[in-house]
Coordinates of C-alpha atoms in Angstrom, one line a residue:
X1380 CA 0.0 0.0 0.0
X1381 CA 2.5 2.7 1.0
X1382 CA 4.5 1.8 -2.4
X1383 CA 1.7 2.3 -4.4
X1384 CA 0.8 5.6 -2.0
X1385 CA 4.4 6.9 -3.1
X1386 CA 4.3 6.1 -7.0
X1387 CA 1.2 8.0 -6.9
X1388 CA 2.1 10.9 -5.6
X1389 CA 5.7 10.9 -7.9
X1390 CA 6.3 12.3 -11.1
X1391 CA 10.0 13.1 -12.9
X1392 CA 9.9 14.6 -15.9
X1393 CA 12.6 16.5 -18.3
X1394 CA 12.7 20.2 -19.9
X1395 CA 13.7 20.7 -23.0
X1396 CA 14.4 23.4 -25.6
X1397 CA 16.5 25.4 -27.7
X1398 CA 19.2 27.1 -25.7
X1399 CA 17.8 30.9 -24.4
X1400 CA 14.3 29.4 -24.6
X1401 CA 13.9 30.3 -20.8
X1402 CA 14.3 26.5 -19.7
X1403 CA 16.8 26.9 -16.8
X1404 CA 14.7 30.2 -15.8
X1405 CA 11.5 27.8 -15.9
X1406 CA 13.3 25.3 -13.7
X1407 CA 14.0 28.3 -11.6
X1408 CA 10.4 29.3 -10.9
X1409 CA 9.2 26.4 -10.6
X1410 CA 11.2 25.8 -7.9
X1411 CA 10.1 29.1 -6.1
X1412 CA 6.0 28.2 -6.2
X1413 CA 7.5 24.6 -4.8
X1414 CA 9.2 26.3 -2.1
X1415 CA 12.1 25.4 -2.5
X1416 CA 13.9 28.2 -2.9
X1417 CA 13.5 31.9 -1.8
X1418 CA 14.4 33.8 -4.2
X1419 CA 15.5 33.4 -8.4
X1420 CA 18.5 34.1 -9.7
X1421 CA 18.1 35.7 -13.2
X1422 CA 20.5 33.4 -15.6
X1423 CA 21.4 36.5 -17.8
X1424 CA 21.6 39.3 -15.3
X1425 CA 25.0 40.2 -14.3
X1426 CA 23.7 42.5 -11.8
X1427 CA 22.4 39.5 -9.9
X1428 CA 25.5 37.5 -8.2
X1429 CA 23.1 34.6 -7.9
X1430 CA 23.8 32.1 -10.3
X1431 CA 20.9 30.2 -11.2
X1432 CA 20.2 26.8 -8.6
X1433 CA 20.3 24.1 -11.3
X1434 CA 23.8 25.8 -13.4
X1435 CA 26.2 24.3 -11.0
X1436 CA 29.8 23.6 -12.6
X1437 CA 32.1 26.5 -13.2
X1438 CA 32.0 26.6 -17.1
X1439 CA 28.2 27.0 -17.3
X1440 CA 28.3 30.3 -14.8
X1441 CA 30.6 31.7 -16.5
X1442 CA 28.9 31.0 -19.9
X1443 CA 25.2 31.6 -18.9
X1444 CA 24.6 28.3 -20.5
X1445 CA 23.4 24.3 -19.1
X1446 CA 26.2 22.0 -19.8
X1447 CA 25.3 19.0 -17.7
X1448 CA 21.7 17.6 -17.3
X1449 CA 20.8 18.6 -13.6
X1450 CA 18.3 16.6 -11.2
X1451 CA 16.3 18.8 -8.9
X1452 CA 13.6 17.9 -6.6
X1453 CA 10.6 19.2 -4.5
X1454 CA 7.6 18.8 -3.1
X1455 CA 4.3 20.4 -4.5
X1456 CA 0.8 20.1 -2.7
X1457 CA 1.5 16.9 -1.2
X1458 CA 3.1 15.8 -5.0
X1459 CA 6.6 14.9 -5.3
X1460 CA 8.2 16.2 -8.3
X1461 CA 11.2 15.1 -9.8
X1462 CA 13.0 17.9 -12.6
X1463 CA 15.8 16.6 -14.9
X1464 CA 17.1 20.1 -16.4
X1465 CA 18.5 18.9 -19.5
X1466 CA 21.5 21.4 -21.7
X1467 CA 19.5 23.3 -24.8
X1468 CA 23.0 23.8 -26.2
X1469 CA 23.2 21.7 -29.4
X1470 CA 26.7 20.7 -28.2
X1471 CA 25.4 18.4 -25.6
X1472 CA 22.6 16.8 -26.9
X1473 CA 23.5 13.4 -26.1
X1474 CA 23.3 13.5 -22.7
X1475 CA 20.3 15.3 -23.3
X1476 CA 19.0 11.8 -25.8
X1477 CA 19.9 10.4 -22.4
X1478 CA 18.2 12.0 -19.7
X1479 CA 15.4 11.2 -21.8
X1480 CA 15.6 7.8 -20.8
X1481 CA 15.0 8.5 -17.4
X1482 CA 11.6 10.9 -17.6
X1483 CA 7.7 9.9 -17.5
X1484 CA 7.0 13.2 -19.4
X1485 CA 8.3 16.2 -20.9
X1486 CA 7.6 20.2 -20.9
X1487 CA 8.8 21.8 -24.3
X1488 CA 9.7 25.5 -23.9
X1489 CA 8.9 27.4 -27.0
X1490 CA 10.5 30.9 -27.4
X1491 CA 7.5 33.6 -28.7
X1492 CA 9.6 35.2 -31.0
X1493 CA 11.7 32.6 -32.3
X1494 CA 9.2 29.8 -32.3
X1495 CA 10.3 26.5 -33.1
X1496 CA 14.0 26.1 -33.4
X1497 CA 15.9 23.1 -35.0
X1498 CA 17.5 21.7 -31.5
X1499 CA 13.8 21.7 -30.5
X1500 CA 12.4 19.6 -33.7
X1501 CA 15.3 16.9 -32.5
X1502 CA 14.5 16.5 -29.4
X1503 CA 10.8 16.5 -29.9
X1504 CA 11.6 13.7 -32.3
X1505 CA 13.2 11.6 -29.6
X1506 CA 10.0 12.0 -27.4
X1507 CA 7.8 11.3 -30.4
X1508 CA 9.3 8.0 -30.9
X1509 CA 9.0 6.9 -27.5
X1510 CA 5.8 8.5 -27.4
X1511 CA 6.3 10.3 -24.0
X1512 CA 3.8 13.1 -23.4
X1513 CA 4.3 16.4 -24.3
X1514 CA 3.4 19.7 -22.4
X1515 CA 4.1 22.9 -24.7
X1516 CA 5.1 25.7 -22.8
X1517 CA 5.2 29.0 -25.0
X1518 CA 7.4 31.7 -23.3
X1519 CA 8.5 35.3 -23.0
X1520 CA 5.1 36.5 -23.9
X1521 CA 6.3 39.8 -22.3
X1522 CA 8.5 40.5 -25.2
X1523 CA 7.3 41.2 -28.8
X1524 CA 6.4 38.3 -30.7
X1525 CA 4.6 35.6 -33.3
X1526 CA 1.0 35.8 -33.1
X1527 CA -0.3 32.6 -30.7
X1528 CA -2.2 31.5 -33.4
X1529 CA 0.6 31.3 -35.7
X1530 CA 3.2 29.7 -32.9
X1531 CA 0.3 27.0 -32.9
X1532 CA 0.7 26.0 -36.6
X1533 CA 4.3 26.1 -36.5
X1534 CA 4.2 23.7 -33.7
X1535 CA 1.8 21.1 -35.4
X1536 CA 3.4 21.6 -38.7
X1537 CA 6.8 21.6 -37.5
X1538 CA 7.1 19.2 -35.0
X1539 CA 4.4 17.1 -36.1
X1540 CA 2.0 16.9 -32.6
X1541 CA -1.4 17.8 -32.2
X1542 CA -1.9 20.9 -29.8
X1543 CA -4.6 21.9 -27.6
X1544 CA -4.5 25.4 -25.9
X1545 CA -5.0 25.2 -22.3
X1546 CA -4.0 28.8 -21.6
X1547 CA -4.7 31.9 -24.3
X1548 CA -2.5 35.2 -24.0
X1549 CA -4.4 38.4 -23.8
X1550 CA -2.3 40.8 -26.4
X1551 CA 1.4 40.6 -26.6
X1552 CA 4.5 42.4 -25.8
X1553 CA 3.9 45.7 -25.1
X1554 CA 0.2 44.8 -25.2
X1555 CA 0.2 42.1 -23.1
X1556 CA -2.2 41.8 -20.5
X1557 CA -2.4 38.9 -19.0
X1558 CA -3.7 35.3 -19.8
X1559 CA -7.1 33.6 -19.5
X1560 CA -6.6 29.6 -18.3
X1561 CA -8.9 27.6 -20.3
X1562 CA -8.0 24.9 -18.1
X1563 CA -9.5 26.8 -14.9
X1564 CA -11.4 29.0 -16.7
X1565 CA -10.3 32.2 -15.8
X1566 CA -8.9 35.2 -16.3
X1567 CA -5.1 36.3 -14.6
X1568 CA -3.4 39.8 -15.5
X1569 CA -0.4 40.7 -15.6
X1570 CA 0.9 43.1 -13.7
X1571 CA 4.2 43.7 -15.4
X1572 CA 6.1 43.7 -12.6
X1573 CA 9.1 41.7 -13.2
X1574 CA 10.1 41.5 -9.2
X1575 CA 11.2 38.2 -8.5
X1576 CA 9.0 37.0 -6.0
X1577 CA 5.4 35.6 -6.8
X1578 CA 2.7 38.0 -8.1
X1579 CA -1.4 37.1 -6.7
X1580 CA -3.3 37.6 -10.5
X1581 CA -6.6 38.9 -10.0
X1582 CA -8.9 36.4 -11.3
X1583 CA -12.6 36.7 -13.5
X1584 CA -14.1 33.6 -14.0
X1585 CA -16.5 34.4 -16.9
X1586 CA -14.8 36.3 -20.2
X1587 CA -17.9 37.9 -20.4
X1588 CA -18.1 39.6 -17.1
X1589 CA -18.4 43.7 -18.0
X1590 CA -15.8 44.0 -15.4
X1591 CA -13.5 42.5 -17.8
X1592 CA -13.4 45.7 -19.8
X1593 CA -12.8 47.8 -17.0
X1594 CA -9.5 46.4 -16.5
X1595 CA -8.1 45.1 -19.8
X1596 CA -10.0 47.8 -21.9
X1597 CA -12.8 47.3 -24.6
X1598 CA -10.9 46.2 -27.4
X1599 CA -8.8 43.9 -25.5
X1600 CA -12.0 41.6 -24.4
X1601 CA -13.6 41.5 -27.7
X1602 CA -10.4 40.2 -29.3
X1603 CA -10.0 38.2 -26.4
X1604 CA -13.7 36.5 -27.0
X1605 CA -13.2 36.3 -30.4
X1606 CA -9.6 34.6 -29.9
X1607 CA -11.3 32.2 -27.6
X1608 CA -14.3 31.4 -30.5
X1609 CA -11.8 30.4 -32.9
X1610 CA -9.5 28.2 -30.5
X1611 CA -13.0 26.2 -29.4
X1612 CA -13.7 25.5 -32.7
X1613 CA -10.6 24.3 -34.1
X1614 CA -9.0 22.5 -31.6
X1615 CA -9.5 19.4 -30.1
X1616 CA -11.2 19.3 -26.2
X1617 CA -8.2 18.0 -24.6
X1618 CA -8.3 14.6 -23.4
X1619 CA -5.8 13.2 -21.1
X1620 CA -6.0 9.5 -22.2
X1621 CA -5.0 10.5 -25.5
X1622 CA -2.7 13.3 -23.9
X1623 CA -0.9 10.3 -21.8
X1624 CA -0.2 7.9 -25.0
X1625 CA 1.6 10.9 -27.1
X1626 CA -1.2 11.7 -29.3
X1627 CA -2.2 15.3 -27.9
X1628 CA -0.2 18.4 -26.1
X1629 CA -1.6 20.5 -24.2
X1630 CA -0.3 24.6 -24.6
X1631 CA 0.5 26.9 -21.7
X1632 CA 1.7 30.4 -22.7
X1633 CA 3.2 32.6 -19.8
X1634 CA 6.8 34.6 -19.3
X1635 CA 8.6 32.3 -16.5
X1636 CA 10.9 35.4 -16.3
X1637 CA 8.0 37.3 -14.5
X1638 CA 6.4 34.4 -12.7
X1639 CA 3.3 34.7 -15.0
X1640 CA 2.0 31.7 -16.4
X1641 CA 3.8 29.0 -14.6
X1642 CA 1.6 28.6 -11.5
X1643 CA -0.9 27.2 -13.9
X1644 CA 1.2 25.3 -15.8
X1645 CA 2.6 23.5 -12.9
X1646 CA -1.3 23.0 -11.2
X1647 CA -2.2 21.5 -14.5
X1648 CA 0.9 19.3 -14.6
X1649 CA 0.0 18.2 -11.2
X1650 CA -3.1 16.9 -12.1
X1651 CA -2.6 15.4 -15.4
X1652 CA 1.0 14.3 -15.8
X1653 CA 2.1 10.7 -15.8
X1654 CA 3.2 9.2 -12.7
X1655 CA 6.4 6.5 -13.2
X1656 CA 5.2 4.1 -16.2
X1657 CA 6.9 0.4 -16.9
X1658 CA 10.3 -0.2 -18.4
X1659 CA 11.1 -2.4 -20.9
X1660 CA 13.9 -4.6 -19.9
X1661 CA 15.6 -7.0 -22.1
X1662 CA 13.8 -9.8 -20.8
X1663 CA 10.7 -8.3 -19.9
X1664 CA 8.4 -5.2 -19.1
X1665 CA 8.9 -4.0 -15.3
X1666 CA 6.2 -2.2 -13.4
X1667 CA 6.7 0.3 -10.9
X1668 CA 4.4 -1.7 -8.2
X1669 CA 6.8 -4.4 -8.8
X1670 CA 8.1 -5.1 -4.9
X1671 CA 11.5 -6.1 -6.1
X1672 CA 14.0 -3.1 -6.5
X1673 CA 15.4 -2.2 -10.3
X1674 CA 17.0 1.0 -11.8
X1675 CA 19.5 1.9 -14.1
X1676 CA 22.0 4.6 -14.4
X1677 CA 21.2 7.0 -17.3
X1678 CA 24.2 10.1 -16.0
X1679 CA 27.7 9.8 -14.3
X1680 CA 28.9 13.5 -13.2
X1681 CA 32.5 13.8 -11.6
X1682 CA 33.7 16.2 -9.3
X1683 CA 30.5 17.3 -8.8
X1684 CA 31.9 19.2 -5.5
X1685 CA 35.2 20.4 -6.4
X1686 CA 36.2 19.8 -2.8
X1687 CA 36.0 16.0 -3.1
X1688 CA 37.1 14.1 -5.6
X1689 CA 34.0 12.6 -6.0
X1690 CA 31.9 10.5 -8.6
X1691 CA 28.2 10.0 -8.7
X1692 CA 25.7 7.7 -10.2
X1693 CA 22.7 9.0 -11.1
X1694 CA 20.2 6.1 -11.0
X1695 CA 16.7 6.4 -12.1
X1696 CA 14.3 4.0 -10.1
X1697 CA 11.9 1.6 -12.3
X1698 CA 10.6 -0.6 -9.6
X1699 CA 10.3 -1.6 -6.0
X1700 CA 12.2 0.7 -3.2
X1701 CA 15.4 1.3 -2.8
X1702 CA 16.9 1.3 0.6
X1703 CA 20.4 2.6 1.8
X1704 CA 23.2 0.1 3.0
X1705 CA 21.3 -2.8 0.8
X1706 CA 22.7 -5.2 -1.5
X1707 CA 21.9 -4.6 -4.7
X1708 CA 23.1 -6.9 -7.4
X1709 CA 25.4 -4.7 -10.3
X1710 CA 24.5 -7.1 -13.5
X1711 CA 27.1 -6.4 -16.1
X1712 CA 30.0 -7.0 -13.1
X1713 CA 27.6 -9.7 -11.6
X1714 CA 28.6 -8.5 -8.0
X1715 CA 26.4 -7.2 -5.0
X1716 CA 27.3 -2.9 -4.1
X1717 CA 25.8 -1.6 -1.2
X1718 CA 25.9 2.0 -0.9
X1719 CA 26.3 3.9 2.7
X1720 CA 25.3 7.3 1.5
X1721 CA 22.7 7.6 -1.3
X1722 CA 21.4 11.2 -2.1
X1723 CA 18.7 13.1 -3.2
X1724 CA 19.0 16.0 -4.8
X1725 CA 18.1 19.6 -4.6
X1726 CA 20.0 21.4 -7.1
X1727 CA 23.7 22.2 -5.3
X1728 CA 22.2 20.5 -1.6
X1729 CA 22.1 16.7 -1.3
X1730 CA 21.1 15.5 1.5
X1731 CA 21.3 11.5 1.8
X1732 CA 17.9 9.8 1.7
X1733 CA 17.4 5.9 3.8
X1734 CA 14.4 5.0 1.2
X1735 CA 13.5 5.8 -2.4
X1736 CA 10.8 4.9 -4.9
X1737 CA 10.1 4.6 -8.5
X1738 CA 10.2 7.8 -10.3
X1739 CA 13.2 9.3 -8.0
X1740 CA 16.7 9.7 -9.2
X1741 CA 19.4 8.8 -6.8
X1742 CA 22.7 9.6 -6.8
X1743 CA 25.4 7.2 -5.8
X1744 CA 28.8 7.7 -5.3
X1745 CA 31.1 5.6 -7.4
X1746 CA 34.5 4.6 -7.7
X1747 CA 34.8 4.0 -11.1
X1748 CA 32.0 0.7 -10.9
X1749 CA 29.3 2.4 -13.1
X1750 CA 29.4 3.5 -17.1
X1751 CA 26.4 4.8 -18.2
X1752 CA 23.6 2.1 -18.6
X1753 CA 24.1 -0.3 -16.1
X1754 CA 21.9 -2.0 -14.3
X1755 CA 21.0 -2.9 -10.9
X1756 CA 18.2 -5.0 -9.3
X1757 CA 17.6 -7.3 -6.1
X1758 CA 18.8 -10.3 -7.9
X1759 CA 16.9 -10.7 -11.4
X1760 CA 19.4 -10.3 -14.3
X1761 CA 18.4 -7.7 -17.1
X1762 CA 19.3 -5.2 -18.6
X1763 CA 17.5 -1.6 -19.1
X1764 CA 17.2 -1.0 -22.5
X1765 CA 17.8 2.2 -24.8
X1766 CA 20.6 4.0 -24.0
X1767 CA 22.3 4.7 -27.2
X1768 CA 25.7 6.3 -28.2
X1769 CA 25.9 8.1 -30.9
X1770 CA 28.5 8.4 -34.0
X1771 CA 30.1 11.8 -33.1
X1772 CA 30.9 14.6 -35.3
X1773 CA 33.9 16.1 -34.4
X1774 CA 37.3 14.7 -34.0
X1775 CA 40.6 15.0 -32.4
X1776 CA 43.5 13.6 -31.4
X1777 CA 44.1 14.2 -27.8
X1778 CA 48.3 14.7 -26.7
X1779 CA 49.5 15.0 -23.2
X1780 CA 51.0 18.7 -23.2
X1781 CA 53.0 18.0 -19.8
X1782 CA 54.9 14.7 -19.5
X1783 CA 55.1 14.8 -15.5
X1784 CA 51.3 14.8 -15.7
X1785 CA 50.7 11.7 -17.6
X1786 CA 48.7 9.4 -15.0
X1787 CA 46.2 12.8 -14.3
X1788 CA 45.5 13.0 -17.8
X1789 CA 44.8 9.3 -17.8
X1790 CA 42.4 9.4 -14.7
X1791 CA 40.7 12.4 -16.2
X1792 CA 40.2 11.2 -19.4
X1793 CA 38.6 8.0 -18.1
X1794 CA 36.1 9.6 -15.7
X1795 CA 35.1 11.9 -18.6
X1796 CA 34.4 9.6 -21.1
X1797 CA 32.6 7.1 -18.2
X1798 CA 30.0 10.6 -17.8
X1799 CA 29.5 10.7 -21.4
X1800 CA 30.8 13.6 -21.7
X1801 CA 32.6 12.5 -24.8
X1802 CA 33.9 9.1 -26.8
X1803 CA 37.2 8.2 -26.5
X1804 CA 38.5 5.9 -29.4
X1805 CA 42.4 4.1 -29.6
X1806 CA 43.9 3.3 -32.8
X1807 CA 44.9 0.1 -33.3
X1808 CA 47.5 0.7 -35.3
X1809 CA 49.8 3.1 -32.9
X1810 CA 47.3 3.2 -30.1
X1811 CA 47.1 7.1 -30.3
X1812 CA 44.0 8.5 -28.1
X1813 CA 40.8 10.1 -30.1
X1814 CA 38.4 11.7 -28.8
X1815 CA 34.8 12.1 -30.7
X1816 CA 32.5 15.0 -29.5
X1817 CA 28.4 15.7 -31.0
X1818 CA 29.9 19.5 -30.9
X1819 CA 32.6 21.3 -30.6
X1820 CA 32.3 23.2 -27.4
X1821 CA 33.0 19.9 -25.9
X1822 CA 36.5 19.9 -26.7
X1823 CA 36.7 23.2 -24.5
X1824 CA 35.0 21.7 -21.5
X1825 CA 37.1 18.4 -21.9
X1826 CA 40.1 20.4 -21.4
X1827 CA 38.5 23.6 -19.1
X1828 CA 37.2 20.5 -16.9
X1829 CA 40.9 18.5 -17.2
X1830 CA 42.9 21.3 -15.9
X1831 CA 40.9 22.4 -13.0
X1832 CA 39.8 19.1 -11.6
X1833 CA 42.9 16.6 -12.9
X1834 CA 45.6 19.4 -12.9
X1835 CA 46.3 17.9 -16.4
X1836 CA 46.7 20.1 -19.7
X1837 CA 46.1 18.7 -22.8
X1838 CA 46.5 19.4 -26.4
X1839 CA 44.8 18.5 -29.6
X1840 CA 45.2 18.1 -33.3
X1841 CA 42.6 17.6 -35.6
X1842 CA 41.7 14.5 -37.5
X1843 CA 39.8 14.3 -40.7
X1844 CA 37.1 11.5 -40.0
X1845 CA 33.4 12.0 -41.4
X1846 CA 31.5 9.4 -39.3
X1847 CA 32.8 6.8 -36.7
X1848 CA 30.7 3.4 -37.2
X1849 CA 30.5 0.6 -35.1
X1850 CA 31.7 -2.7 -36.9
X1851 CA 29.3 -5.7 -36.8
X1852 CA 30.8 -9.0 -38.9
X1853 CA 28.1 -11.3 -39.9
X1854 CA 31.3 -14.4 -39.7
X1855 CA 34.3 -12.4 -37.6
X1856 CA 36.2 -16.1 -39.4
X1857 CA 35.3 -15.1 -42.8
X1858 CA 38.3 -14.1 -45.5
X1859 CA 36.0 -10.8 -45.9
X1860 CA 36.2 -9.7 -42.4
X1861 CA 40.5 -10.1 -42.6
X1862 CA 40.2 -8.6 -45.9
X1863 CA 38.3 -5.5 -44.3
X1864 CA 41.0 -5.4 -41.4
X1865 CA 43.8 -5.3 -43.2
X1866 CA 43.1 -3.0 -46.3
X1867 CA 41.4 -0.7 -43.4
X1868 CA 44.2 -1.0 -41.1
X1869 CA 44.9 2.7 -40.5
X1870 CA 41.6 3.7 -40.3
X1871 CA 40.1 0.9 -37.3
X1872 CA 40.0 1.6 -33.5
X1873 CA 38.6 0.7 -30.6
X1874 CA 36.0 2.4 -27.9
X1875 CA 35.9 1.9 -24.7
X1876 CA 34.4 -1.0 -24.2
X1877 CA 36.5 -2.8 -26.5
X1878 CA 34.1 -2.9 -29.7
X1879 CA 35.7 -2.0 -33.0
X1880 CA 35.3 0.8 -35.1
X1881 CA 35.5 2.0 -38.2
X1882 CA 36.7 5.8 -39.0
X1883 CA 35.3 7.2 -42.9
X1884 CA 36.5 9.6 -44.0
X1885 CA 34.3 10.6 -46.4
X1886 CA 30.6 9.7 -47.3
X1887 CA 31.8 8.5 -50.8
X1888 CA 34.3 5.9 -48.4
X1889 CA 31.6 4.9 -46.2
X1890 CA 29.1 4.2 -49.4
X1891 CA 32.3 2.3 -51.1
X1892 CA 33.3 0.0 -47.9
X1893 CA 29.8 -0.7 -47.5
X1894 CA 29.3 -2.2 -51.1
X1895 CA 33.1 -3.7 -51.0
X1896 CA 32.2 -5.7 -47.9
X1897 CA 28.7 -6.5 -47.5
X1898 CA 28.9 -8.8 -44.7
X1899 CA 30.5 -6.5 -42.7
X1900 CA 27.9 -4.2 -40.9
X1901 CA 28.5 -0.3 -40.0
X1902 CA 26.3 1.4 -37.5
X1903 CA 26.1 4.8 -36.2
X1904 CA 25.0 4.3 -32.9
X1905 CA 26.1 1.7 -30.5
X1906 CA 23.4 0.0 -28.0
X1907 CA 24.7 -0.2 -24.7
X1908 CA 22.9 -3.5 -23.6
X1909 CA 24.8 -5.3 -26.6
X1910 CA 28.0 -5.5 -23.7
X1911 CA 27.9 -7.9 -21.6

């Protein structure tokens, strides 16, 4: 009963966006109507020392941007909600692919004026094909922008999904008044008062009540009723069945900037968002009722407090409860961990937690046991599937610049790759160190991150490689596989986990090995549960 009680009252999901979409300022505010924190710190704003909560590694102040996915928790009207704060910058989107992994559902922060943006269509993509739900939240609507009933089109014709308004803005910009909730049916205004604690909206239930017009003017309620017309009759009555399989969003518009808006998103969300769903395993489907214990780790971060040298697991729970000081069976080392200190998370506080349910995310520490993916349970052996690696972009060799420092470059390289920060590749024919990043900021933070945690310094020179692919041989015996080895000698490596790779240079050499040696099979992303 009280694990049912618990998954109930749980729900994790992700944000996602196009960087400067507002997501970390969301995040932000969402945390203030929760409680848990007292006051905002504006992302942008230099006047404001504050960094914001969920921005928490040196790099990402100083840039103003999310570079590693961030958990953050707290408790809303008895609900207990679970925030994974994902990086917008195009740069990091695996980890962002991979966070994914770990949510139930997913708010989309649209920018008014810039609508949809590529990084968004991508990501919306991911959710699409898992079909996790969708929340639309359409921001900034204090600043000039696209007309709401165009940012609707571009959204269904852009990304494909079928949108709802739950929330209408009363004028724009300058004009902007304030919003009326079709969810609640009623009206709040804006004050325009950008102070950064919460505003109290003065509410109208009825868009037809005269005193409306007294305080949003004449012309402002007839467009509003109008507006309002037009959204009843063309789109769909929302529906949260359909809302809960991936076939309908529902839209919120507000500015999370000036706290408008995202009280009624996040009352909304409350009420209809998922609670944790069942995981397909690679033996099975696992329910969160389930009384046996499962989870997986979807996000390794180092040095996550620059005071201790410390590693942590961040483990998404699937099923059963997980209790501290417990035996829980790692299955790719086929060995029992117990862990002494398990923590929750609040953005920069953890506090260490005895019991947690599905839904939560955990962090444990870790001394080099976990890569990304594993698995652990109370005994059953599976594994989690669908976290992917992806053929990078970019590429580099990466030389030790100081010879004294050799074993911190090492060390630092290892714990890097292990979070996913990057892919690490090794020649086989000289054994020289590549490193493959989705963008190129990466290669800053590699070596930002290796000089101030590691004390190593690093250098790199650049590699001409079009696509890494992951070799598959139908027979690893046959005369065509040794063929393939030896006439592509100079251009095979190996990953981490020991599988063999294959570096093209060019489209025209991958489309040419390809038809040369059909047996042998070239993929671009590597499935984690193939390693045993």
């Amino acid at each position: 009963m009280q694990l049912k009680r618990e998954i109930d009252r749980r729900r994790t999901f992700g944000i996602i966006s196009h960087p400067d979409a507002g997501k970390t300022t969301l995040t932000e505010k969402l945390l203030l109507f929760g409680g848990a924190i007292q006051e905002a710190g504006a992302v942008k704003s230099n006047k404001i020392k504050k960094g914001a909560t969920s921005d928490f590694m040196e790099i990402e102040r100083q840039r103003g941007i999310s570079v590693a996915t961030s958990v953050l928790a707290f408790e809303y009207e008895g609900i207990k909600i679970n925030i994974l704060d994902t990086p917008g910058h195009k740069d990091f989107a695996e980890d962002t692919f991979r966070t994914l992994t770990a949510v139930d559902s997913v708010i989309v922060v649209i920018d008014v004026a810039k609508g949809v943006e590529e990084q968004t269509e991508k990501l919306v993509e991911v959710c699409r094909m898992r079909n996790i739900p969708m929340i639309v939240f359409i921001n900034k609507l204090d600043r000039e922008g696209k007309d709401a009933f165009e940012l609707l089109d571009e959204i269904e014709q852009k990304l494909n999904l079928r949108v709802t308004p739950l929330s209408f803005p009363i004028g724009m910009g300058y004009d902007f008044k304030g919003i009326y909730n079709i969810w609640e049916k009623n009206v709040n205004l804006f004050s325009g008062d950008s102070r950064k604690n919460i505003e109290e909206t003065i509410e109208i239930a009825d868009v037809n009540h005269p005193d409306l017009e007294k305080i949003i003017s004449h012309k402002a309620s007839e467009i509003l009723r109008e507006e309002l017309e037009l959204v009843y009759e063309v789109y769909p009555d929302f529906n949260r069945d359909e809302y809960l399989e991936g076939t309908l969003q529902p839209v919120f518009f507000g500015s999370a900037l000036n706290n408008f808006g995202v009280r009624e998103l996040l009352d909304c969300f409350v009420e209809i968002a998922p609670k944790p769903r069942p995981k397909a395993s690679d033996t099975r489907l696992v329910k969160p009722e389930e009384k046996e214990f499962s989870g997986f780790v979807f996000k390794i971060h180092a040095n996550m407090d620059p005071k201790h040298r410390d590693r942590l697991a961040f483990v998404k729970i699937v099923s059963g409860t997980f209790e501290r000081n417990t035996p829980y069976l790692h299955v790719r080392h086929n060995k029992k961990l117990k862990f002494s200190s398990p923590n929750a998370f609040f953005a920069e506080k953890k506090q260490i937690v005895d019991i947690s349910y599905p839904g939560d995310i955990v962090g444990l520490h870790d001394t080099g046991n976990f890569k990304i993916g594993d698995t652990l349970t109370e005994g059953e052996e599976m594994h989690y599937k669908g976290v992917p690696s992806f053929s990078p972009e970019h590429f580099k060799y990466i030389n030790n610049a100081d010879p004294m420092k050799s074993k911190q470059l090492e060390k630092g390289i290892d714990q890097l790759m292990d979070e996913g920060v990057a892919q690490l590749f090794t020649l086989e024919l000289n054994g020289r160190k590549v490193i493959g990043t989705v963008g190129a900021l990466q290669f800053e933070v590699i070596q930002y991150r290796l000089e101030h945690e590691y004390g190593a310094t690093c250098r790199y020179e650049n590699l001409n490689v079009h696509k890494a692919c992951w070799v598959e041989a139908m027979n690893p015996k046959s005369e065509e596989f040794a063929d393939f080895k030896r006439v592509k000698a100079k251009f095979l490596a190996v990953d981490k986990r020991g599988q063999l790779v294959f570096f093209a240079d060019s489209a025209f050499t991958l489309q040419m090995t390809q038809s040369k040696y059909p047996n042998v099979k070239l993929h671009f992303v590597s499935e984690f549960e193939k390693i045993k």
